[in-house]
JSON list of C-alpha atoms in Angstrom, two decimals:
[
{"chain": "A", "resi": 545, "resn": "UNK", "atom": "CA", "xyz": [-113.63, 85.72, -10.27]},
{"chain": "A", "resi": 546, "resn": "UNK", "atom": "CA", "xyz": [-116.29, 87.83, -8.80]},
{"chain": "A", "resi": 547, "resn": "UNK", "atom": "CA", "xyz": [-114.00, 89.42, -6.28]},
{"chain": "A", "resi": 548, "resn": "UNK", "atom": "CA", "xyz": [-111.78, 90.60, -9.24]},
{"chain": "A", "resi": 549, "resn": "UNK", "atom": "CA", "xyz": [-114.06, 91.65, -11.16]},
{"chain": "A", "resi": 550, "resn": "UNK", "atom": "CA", "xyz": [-115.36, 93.79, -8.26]},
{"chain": "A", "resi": 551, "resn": "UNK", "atom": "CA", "xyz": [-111.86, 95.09, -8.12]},
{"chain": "A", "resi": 552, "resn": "UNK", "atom": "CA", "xyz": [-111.59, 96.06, -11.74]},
{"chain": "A", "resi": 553, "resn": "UNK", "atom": "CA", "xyz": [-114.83, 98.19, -11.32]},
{"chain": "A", "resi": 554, "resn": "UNK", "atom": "CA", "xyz": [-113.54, 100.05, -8.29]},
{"chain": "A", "resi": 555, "resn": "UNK", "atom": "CA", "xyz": [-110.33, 100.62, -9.96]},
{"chain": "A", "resi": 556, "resn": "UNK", "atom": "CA", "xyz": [-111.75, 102.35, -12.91]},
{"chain": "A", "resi": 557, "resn": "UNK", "atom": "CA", "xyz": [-114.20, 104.29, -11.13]},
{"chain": "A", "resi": 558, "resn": "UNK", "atom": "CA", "xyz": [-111.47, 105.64, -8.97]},
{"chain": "A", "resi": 559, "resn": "UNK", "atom": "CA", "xyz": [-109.53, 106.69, -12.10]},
{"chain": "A", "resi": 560, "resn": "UNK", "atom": "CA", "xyz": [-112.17, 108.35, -13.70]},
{"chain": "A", "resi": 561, "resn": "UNK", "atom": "CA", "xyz": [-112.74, 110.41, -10.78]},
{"chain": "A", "resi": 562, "resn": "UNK", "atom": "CA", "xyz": [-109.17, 111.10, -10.82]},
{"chain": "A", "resi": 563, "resn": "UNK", "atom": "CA", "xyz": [-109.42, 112.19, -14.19]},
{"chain": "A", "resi": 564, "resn": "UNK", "atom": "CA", "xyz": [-112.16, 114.76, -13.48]},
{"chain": "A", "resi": 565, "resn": "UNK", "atom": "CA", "xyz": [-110.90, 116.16, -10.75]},
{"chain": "A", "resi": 566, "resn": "UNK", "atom": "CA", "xyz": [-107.43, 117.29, -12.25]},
{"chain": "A", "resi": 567, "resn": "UNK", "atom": "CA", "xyz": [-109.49, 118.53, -15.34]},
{"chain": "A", "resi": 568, "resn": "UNK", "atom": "CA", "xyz": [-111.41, 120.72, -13.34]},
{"chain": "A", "resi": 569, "resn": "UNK", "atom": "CA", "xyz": [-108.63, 122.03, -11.63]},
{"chain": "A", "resi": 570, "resn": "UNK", "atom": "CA", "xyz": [-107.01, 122.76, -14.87]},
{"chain": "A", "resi": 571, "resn": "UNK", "atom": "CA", "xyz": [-110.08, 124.76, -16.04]},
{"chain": "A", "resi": 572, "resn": "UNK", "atom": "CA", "xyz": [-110.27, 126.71, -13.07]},
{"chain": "A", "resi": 573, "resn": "UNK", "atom": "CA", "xyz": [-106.13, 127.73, -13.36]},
{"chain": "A", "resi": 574, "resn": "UNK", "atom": "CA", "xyz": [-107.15, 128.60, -16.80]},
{"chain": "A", "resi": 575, "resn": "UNK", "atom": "CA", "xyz": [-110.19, 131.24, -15.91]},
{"chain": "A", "resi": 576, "resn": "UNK", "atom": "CA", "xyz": [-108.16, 132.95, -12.79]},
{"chain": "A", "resi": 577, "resn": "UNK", "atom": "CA", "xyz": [-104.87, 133.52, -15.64]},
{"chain": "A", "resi": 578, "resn": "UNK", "atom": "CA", "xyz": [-107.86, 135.00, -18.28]},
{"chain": "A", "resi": 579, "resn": "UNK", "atom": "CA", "xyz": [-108.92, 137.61, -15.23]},
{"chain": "A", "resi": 580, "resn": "UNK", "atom": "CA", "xyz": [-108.24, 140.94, -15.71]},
{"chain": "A", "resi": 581, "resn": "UNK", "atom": "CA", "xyz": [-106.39, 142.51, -18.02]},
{"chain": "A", "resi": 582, "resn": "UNK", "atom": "CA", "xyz": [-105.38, 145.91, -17.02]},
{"chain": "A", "resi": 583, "resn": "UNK", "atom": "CA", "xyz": [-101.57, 146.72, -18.15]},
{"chain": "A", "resi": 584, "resn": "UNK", "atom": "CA", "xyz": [-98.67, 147.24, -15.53]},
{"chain": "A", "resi": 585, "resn": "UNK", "atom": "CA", "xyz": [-95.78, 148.71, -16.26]},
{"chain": "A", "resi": 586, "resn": "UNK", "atom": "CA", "xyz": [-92.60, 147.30, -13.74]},
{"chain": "A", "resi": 587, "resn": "UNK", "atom": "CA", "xyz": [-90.35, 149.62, -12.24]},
{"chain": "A", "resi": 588, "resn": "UNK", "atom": "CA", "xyz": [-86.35, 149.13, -13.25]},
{"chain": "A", "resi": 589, "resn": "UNK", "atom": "CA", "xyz": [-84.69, 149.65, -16.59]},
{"chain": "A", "resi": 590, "resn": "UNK", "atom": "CA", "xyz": [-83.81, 145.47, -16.96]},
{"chain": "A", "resi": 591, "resn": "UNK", "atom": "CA", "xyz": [-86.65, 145.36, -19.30]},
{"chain": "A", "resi": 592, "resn": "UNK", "atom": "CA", "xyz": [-88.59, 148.51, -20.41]},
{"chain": "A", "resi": 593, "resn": "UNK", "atom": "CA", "xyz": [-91.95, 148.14, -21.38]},
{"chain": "A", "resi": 594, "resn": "UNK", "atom": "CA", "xyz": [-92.61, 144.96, -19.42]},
{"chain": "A", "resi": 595, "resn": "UNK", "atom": "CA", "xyz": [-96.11, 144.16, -18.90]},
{"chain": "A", "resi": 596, "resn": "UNK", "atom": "CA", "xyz": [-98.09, 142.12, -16.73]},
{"chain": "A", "resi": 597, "resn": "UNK", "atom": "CA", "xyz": [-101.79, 141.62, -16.43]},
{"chain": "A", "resi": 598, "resn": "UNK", "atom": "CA", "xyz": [-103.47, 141.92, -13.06]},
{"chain": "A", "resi": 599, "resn": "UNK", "atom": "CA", "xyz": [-106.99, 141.98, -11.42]},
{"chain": "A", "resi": 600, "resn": "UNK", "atom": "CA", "xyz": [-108.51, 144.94, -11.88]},
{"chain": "A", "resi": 601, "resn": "UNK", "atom": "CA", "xyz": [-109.65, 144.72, -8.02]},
{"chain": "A", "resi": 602, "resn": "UNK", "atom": "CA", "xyz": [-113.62, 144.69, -9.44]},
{"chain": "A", "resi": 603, "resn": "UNK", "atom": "CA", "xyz": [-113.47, 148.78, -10.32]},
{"chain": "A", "resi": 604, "resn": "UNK", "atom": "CA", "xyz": [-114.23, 147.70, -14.31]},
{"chain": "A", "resi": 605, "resn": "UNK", "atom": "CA", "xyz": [-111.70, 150.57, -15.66]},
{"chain": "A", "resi": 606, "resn": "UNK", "atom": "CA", "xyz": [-109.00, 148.35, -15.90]},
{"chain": "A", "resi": 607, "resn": "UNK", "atom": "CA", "xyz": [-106.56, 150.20, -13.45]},
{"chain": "A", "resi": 608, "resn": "UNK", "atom": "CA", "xyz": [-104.63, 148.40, -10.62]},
{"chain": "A", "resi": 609, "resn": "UNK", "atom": "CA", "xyz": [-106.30, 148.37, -7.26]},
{"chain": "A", "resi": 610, "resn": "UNK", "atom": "CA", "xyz": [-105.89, 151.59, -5.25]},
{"chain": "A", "resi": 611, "resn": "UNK", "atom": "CA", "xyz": [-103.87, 152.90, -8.44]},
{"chain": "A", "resi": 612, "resn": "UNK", "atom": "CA", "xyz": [-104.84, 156.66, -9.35]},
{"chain": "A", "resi": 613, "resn": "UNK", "atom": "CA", "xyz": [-104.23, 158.98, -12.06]},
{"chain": "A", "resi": 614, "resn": "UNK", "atom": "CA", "xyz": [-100.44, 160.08, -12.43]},
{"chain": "A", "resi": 615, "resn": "UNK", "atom": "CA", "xyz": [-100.09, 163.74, -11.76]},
{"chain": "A", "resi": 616, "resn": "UNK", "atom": "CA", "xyz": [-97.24, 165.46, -13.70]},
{"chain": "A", "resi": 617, "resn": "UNK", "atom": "CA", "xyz": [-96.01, 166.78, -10.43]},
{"chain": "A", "resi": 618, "resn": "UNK", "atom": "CA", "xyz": [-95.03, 163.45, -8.64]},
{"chain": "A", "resi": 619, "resn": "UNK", "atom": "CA", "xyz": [-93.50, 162.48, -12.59]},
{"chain": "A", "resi": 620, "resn": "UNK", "atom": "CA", "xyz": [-89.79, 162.80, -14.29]},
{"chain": "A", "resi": 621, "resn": "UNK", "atom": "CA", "xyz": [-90.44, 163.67, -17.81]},
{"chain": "A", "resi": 622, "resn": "UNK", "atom": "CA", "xyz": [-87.53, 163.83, -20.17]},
{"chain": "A", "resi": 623, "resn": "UNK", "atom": "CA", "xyz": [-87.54, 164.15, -23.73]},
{"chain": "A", "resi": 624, "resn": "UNK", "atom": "CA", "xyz": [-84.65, 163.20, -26.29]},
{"chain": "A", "resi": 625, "resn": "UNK", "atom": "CA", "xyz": [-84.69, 164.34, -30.12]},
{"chain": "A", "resi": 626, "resn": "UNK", "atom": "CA", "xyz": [-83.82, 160.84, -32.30]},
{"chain": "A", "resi": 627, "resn": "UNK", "atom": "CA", "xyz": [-83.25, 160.82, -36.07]},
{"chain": "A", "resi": 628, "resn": "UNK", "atom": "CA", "xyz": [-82.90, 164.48, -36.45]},
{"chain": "A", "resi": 629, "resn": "UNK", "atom": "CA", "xyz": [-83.00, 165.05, -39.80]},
{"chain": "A", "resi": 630, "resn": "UNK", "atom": "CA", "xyz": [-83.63, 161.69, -41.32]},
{"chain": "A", "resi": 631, "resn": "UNK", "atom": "CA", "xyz": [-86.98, 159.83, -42.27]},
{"chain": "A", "resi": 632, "resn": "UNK", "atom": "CA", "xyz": [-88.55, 158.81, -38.70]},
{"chain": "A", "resi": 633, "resn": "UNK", "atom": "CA", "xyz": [-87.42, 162.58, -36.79]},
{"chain": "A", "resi": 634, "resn": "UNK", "atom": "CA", "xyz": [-89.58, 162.40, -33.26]},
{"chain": "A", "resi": 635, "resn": "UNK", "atom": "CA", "xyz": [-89.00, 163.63, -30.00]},
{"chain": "A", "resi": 636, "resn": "UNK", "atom": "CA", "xyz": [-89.02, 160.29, -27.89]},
{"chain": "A", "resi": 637, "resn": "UNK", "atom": "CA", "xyz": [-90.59, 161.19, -24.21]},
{"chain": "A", "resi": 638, "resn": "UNK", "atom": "CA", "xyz": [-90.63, 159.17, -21.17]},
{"chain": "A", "resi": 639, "resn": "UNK", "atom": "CA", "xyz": [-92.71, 159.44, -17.84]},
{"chain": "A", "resi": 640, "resn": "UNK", "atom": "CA", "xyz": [-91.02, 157.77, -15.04]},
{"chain": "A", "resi": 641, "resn": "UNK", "atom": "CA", "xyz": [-93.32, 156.98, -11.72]},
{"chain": "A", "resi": 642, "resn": "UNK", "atom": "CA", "xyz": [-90.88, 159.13, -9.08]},
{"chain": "A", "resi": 643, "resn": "UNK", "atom": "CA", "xyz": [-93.91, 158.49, -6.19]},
{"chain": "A", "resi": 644, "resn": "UNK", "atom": "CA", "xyz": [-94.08, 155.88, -3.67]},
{"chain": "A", "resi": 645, "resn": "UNK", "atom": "CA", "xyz": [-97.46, 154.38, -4.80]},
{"chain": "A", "resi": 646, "resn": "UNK", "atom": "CA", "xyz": [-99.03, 153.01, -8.16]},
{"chain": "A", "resi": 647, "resn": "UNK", "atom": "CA", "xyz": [-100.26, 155.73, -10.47]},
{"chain": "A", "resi": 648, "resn": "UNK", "atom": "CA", "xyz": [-102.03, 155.43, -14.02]},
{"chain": "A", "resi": 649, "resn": "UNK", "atom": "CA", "xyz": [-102.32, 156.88, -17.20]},
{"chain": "A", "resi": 650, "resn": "UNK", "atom": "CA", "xyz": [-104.37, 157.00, -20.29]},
{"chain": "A", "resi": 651, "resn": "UNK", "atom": "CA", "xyz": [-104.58, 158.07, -24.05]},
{"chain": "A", "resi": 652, "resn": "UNK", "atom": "CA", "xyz": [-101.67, 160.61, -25.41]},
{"chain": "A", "resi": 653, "resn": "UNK", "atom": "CA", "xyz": [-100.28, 163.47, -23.48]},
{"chain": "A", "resi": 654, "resn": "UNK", "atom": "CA", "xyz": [-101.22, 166.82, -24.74]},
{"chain": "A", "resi": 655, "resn": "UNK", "atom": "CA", "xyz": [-98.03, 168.67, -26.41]},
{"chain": "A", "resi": 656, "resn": "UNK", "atom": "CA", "xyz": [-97.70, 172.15, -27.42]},
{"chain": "A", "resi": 657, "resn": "UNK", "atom": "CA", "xyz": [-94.21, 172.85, -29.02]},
{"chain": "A", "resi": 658, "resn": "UNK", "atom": "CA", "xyz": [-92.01, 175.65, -28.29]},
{"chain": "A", "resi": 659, "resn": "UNK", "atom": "CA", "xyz": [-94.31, 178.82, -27.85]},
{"chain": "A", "resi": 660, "resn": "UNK", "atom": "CA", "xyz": [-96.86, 177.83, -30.05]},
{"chain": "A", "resi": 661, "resn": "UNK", "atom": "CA", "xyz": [-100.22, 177.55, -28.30]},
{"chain": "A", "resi": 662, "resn": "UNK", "atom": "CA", "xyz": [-102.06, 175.04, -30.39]},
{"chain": "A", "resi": 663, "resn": "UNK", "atom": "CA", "xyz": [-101.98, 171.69, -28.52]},
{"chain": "A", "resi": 664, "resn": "UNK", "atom": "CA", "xyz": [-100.70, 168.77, -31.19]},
{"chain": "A", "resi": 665, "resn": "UNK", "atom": "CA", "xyz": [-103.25, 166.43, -32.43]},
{"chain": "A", "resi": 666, "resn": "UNK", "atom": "CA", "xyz": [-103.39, 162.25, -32.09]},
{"chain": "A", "resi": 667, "resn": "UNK", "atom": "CA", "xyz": [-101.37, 160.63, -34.82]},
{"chain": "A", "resi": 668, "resn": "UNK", "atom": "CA", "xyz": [-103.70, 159.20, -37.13]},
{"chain": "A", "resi": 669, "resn": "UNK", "atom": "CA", "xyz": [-101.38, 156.49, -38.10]},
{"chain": "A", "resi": 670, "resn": "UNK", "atom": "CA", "xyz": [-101.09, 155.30, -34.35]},
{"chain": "A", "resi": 671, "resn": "UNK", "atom": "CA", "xyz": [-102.38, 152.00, -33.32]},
{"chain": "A", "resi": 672, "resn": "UNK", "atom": "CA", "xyz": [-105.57, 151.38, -31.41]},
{"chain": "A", "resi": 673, "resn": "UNK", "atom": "CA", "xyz": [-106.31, 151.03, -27.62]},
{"chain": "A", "resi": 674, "resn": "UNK", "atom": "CA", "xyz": [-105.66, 154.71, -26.89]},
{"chain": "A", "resi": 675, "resn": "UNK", "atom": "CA", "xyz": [-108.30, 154.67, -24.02]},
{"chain": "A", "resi": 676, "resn": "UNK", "atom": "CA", "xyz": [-106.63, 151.69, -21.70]},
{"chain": "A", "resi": 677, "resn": "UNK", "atom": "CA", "xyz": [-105.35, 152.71, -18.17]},
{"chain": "A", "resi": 678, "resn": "UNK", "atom": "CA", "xyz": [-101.53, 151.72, -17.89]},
{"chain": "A", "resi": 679, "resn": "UNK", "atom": "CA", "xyz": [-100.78, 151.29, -14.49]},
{"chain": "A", "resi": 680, "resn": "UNK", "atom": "CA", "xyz": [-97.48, 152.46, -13.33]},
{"chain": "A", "resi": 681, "resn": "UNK", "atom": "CA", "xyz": [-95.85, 150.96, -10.56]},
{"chain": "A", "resi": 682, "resn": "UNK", "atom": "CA", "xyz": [-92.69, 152.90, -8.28]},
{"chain": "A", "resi": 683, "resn": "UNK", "atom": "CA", "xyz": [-90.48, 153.88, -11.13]},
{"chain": "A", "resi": 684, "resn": "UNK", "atom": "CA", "xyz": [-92.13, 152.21, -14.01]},
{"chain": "A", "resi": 685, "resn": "UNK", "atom": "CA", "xyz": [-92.00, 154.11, -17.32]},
{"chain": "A", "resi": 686, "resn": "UNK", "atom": "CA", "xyz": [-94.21, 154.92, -20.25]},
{"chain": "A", "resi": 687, "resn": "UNK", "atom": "CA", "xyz": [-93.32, 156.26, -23.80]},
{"chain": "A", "resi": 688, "resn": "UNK", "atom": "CA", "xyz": [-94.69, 158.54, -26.20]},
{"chain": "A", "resi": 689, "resn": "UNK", "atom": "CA", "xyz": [-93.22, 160.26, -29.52]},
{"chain": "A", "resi": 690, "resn": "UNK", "atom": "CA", "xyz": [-93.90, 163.75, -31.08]},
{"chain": "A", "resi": 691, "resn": "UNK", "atom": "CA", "xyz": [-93.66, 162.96, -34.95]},
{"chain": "A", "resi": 692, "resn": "UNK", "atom": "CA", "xyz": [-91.89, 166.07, -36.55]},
{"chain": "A", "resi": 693, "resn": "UNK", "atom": "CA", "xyz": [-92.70, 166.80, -39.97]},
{"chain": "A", "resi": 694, "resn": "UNK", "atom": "CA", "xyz": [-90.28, 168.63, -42.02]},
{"chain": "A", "resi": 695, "resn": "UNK", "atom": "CA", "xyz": [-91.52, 170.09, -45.63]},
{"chain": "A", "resi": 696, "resn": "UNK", "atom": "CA", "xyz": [-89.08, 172.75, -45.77]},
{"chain": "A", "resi": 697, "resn": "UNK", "atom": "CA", "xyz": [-90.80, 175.83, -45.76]},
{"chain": "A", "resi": 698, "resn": "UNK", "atom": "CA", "xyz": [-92.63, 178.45, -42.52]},
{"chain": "A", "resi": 699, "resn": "UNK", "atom": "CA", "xyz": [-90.58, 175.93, -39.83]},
{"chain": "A", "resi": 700, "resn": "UNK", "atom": "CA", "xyz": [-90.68, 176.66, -36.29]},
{"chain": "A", "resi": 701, "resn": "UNK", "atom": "CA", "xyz": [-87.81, 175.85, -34.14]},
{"chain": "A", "resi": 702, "resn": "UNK", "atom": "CA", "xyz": [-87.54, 175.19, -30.51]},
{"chain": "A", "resi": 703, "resn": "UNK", "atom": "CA", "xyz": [-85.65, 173.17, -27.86]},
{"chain": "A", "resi": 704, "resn": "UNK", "atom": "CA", "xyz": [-88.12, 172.54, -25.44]},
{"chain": "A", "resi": 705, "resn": "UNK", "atom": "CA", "xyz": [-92.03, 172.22, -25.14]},
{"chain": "A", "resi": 706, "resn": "UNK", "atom": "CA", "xyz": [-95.06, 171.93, -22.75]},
{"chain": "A", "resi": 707, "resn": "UNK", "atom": "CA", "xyz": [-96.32, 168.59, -21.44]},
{"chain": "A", "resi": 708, "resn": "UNK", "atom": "CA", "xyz": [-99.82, 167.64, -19.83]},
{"chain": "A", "resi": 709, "resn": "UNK", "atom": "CA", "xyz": [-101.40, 164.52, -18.99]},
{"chain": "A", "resi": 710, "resn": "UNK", "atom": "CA", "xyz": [-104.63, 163.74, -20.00]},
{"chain": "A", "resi": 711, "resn": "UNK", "atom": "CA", "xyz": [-107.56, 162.00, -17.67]},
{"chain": "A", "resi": 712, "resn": "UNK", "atom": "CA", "xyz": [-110.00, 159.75, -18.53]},
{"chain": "A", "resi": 713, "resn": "UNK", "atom": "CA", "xyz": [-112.48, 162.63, -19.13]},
{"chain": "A", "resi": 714, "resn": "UNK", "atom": "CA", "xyz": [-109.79, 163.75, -21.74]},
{"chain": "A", "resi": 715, "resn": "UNK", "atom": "CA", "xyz": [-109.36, 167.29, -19.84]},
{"chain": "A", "resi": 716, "resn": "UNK", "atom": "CA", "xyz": [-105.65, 168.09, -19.14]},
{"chain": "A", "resi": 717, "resn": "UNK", "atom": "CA", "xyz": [-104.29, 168.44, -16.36]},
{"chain": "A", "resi": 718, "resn": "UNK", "atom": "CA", "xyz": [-101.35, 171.26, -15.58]},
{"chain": "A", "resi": 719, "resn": "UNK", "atom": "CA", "xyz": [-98.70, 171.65, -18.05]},
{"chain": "A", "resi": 720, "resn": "UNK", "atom": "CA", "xyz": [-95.26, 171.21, -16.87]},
{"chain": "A", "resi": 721, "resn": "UNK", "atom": "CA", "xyz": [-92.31, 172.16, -19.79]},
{"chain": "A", "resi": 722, "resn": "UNK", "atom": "CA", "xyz": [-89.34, 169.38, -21.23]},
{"chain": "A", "resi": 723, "resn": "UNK", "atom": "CA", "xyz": [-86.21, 170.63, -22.20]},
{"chain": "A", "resi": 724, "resn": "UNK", "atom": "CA", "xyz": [-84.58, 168.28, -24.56]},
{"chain": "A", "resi": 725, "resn": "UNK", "atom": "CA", "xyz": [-81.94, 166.32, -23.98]},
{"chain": "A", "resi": 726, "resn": "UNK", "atom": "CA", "xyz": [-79.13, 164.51, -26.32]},
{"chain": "A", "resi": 727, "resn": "UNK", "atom": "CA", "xyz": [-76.56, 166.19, -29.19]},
{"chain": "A", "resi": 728, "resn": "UNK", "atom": "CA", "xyz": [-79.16, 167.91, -30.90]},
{"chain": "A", "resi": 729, "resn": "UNK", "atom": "CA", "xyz": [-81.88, 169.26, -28.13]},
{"chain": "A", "resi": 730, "resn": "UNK", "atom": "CA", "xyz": [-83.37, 171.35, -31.25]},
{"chain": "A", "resi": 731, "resn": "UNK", "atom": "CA", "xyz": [-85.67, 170.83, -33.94]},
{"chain": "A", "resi": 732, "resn": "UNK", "atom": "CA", "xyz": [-87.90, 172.05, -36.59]},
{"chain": "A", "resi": 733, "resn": "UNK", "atom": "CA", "xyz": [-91.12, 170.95, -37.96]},
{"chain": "A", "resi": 734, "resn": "UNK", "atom": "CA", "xyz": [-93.60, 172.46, -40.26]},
{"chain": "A", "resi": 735, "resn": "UNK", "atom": "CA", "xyz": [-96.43, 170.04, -39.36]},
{"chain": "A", "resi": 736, "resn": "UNK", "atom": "CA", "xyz": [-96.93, 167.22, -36.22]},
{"chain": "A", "resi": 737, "resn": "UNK", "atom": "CA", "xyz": [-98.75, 164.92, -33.97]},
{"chain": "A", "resi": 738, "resn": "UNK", "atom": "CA", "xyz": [-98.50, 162.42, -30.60]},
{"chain": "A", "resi": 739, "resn": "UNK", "atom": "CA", "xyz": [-98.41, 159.28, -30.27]},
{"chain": "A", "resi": 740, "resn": "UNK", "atom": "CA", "xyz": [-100.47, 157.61, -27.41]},
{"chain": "A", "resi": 741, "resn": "UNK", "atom": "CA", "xyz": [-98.72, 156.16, -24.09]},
{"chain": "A", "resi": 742, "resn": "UNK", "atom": "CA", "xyz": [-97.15, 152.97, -24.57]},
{"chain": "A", "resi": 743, "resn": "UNK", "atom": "CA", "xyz": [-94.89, 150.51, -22.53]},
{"chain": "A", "resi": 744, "resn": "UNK", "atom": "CA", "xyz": [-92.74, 150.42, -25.37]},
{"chain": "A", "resi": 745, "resn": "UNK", "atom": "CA", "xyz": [-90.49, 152.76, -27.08]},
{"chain": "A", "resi": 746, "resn": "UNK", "atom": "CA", "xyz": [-91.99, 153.71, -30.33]},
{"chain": "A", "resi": 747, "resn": "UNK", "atom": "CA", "xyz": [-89.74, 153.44, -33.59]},
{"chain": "A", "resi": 748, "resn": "UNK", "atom": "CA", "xyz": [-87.04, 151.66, -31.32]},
{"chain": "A", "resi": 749, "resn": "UNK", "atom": "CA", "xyz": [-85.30, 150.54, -34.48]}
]
C-alpha cells in the first residue's frame, strides 16, 4: 500500500510539471507573436494590401530592418480617375516598390494638381495612424486617393499632376508628375484633399 501510494505521488507531481511547462511555453509563443508591429506590404497582385507584422529589428520607428525611406525615383506611380462624375470622384494612386530592397513610407504624399502650385491638404475625414512606417517589400504596393470636389463653379481641369513623398520629418522629397490613366484621364474639381498611404485601396466599393 505504501509503495502505491508512493507511486500516486510521483505520478501527479510529474503531471503537474507537465502542466507548467507547456503553459509556459504557450506564454512565451504568445509574447514573440505580440512583438513588433510595424506594417509590411507583400509584393504580387494575389492579394493587395496584405499585411504582416514583423520585428522592428530594435530601431523603435516601426520600419523593417535595414528598410529605408522609398525614393520616388526607384517607384512606379500610376494614377487612375474612378467615379468621374458621381458621388465618391478621386484619383486612386498606387506606388509600386520597382527596387531590389525593402523601402518605407509614411503619412500622405504631397499632391499639387495640374499647374496649380498649392500642395493639397490631409483629408480631414481620413482615418488615424497617418504617422506609421509601411514597409514595402520588392514590388509591394501602397494606395492613396485625391478626393475631387465638384461645386460647379471657378473648376480647374487637368489630366495629370505632381507627386512627392513625404519623410518622417514631413519635408518632401522631389516631385515626380502622374499622367492619368483609364477612359477618362481628366477631371475637374473646385476644392480637394489626400488621403494618407494605405495597404488598401480606398473607396474599393
Amino acid at each position: 500500500m505504501r509503495t502505491s501510494r508512493i507511486r500516486t505521488a510521483a505520478l501527479a507531481t510529474v503531471t503537474a510539471a507537465l502542466a507548467l511547462g507547456l503553459t509556459a511555453c504557450g506564454g512565451a509563443d504568445a509574447d514573440s507573436k505580440a512583438a513588433g508591429g510595424s506594417a509590411q506590404v507583400n509584393s504580387g497582385d494575389a492579394k493587395d494590401g496584405a499585411r504582416s507584422t514583423n520585428a522592428s529589428g530594435g530601431t523603435g520607428d516601426g520600419t523593417t530592418a535595414g528598410a529605408r525611406q522609398c525614393r520616388g525615383d526607384e517607384m512606379l506611380l500610376t494614377a487612375e480617375h474612378r467615379f468621374a462624375g458621381q458621388q465618391g470622384d478621386h484619383l486612386l494612386v498606387t506606388a509600386t516598390n520597382k527596387d531590389s530592397k525593402p523601402c518605407w513610407v509614411t503619412s500622405y504624399p504631397t499632391v499639387k494638381l495640374g499647374d496649380n502650385g498649392t500642395a493639397l491638404p490631409h483629408s480631414k475625414k481620413d482615418t488615424s495612424g497617418g504617422s506609421k512606417h509601411l514597409t514595402l517589400q520588392p514590388g509591394g504596393k501602397v494606395y492613396s486617393a485625391v478626393n475631387l470636389f465638384d461645386y460647379g463653379s471657378k473648376n480647374h481641369t487637368a489630366q495629370s499632376f505632381a507627386l512627392a513623398l513625404r519623410g518622417a520629418d514631413g519635408h518632401d522629397g522631389p516631385s515626380y508628375s502622374v499622367d492619368l490613366k483609364g477612359d477618362k484621364p481628366q477631371f475637374s474639381w473646385n476644392e480637394a484633399d489626400v488621403l494618407n498611404w494605405n495597404t488598401k485601396k480606398p473607396y474599393d466599393f
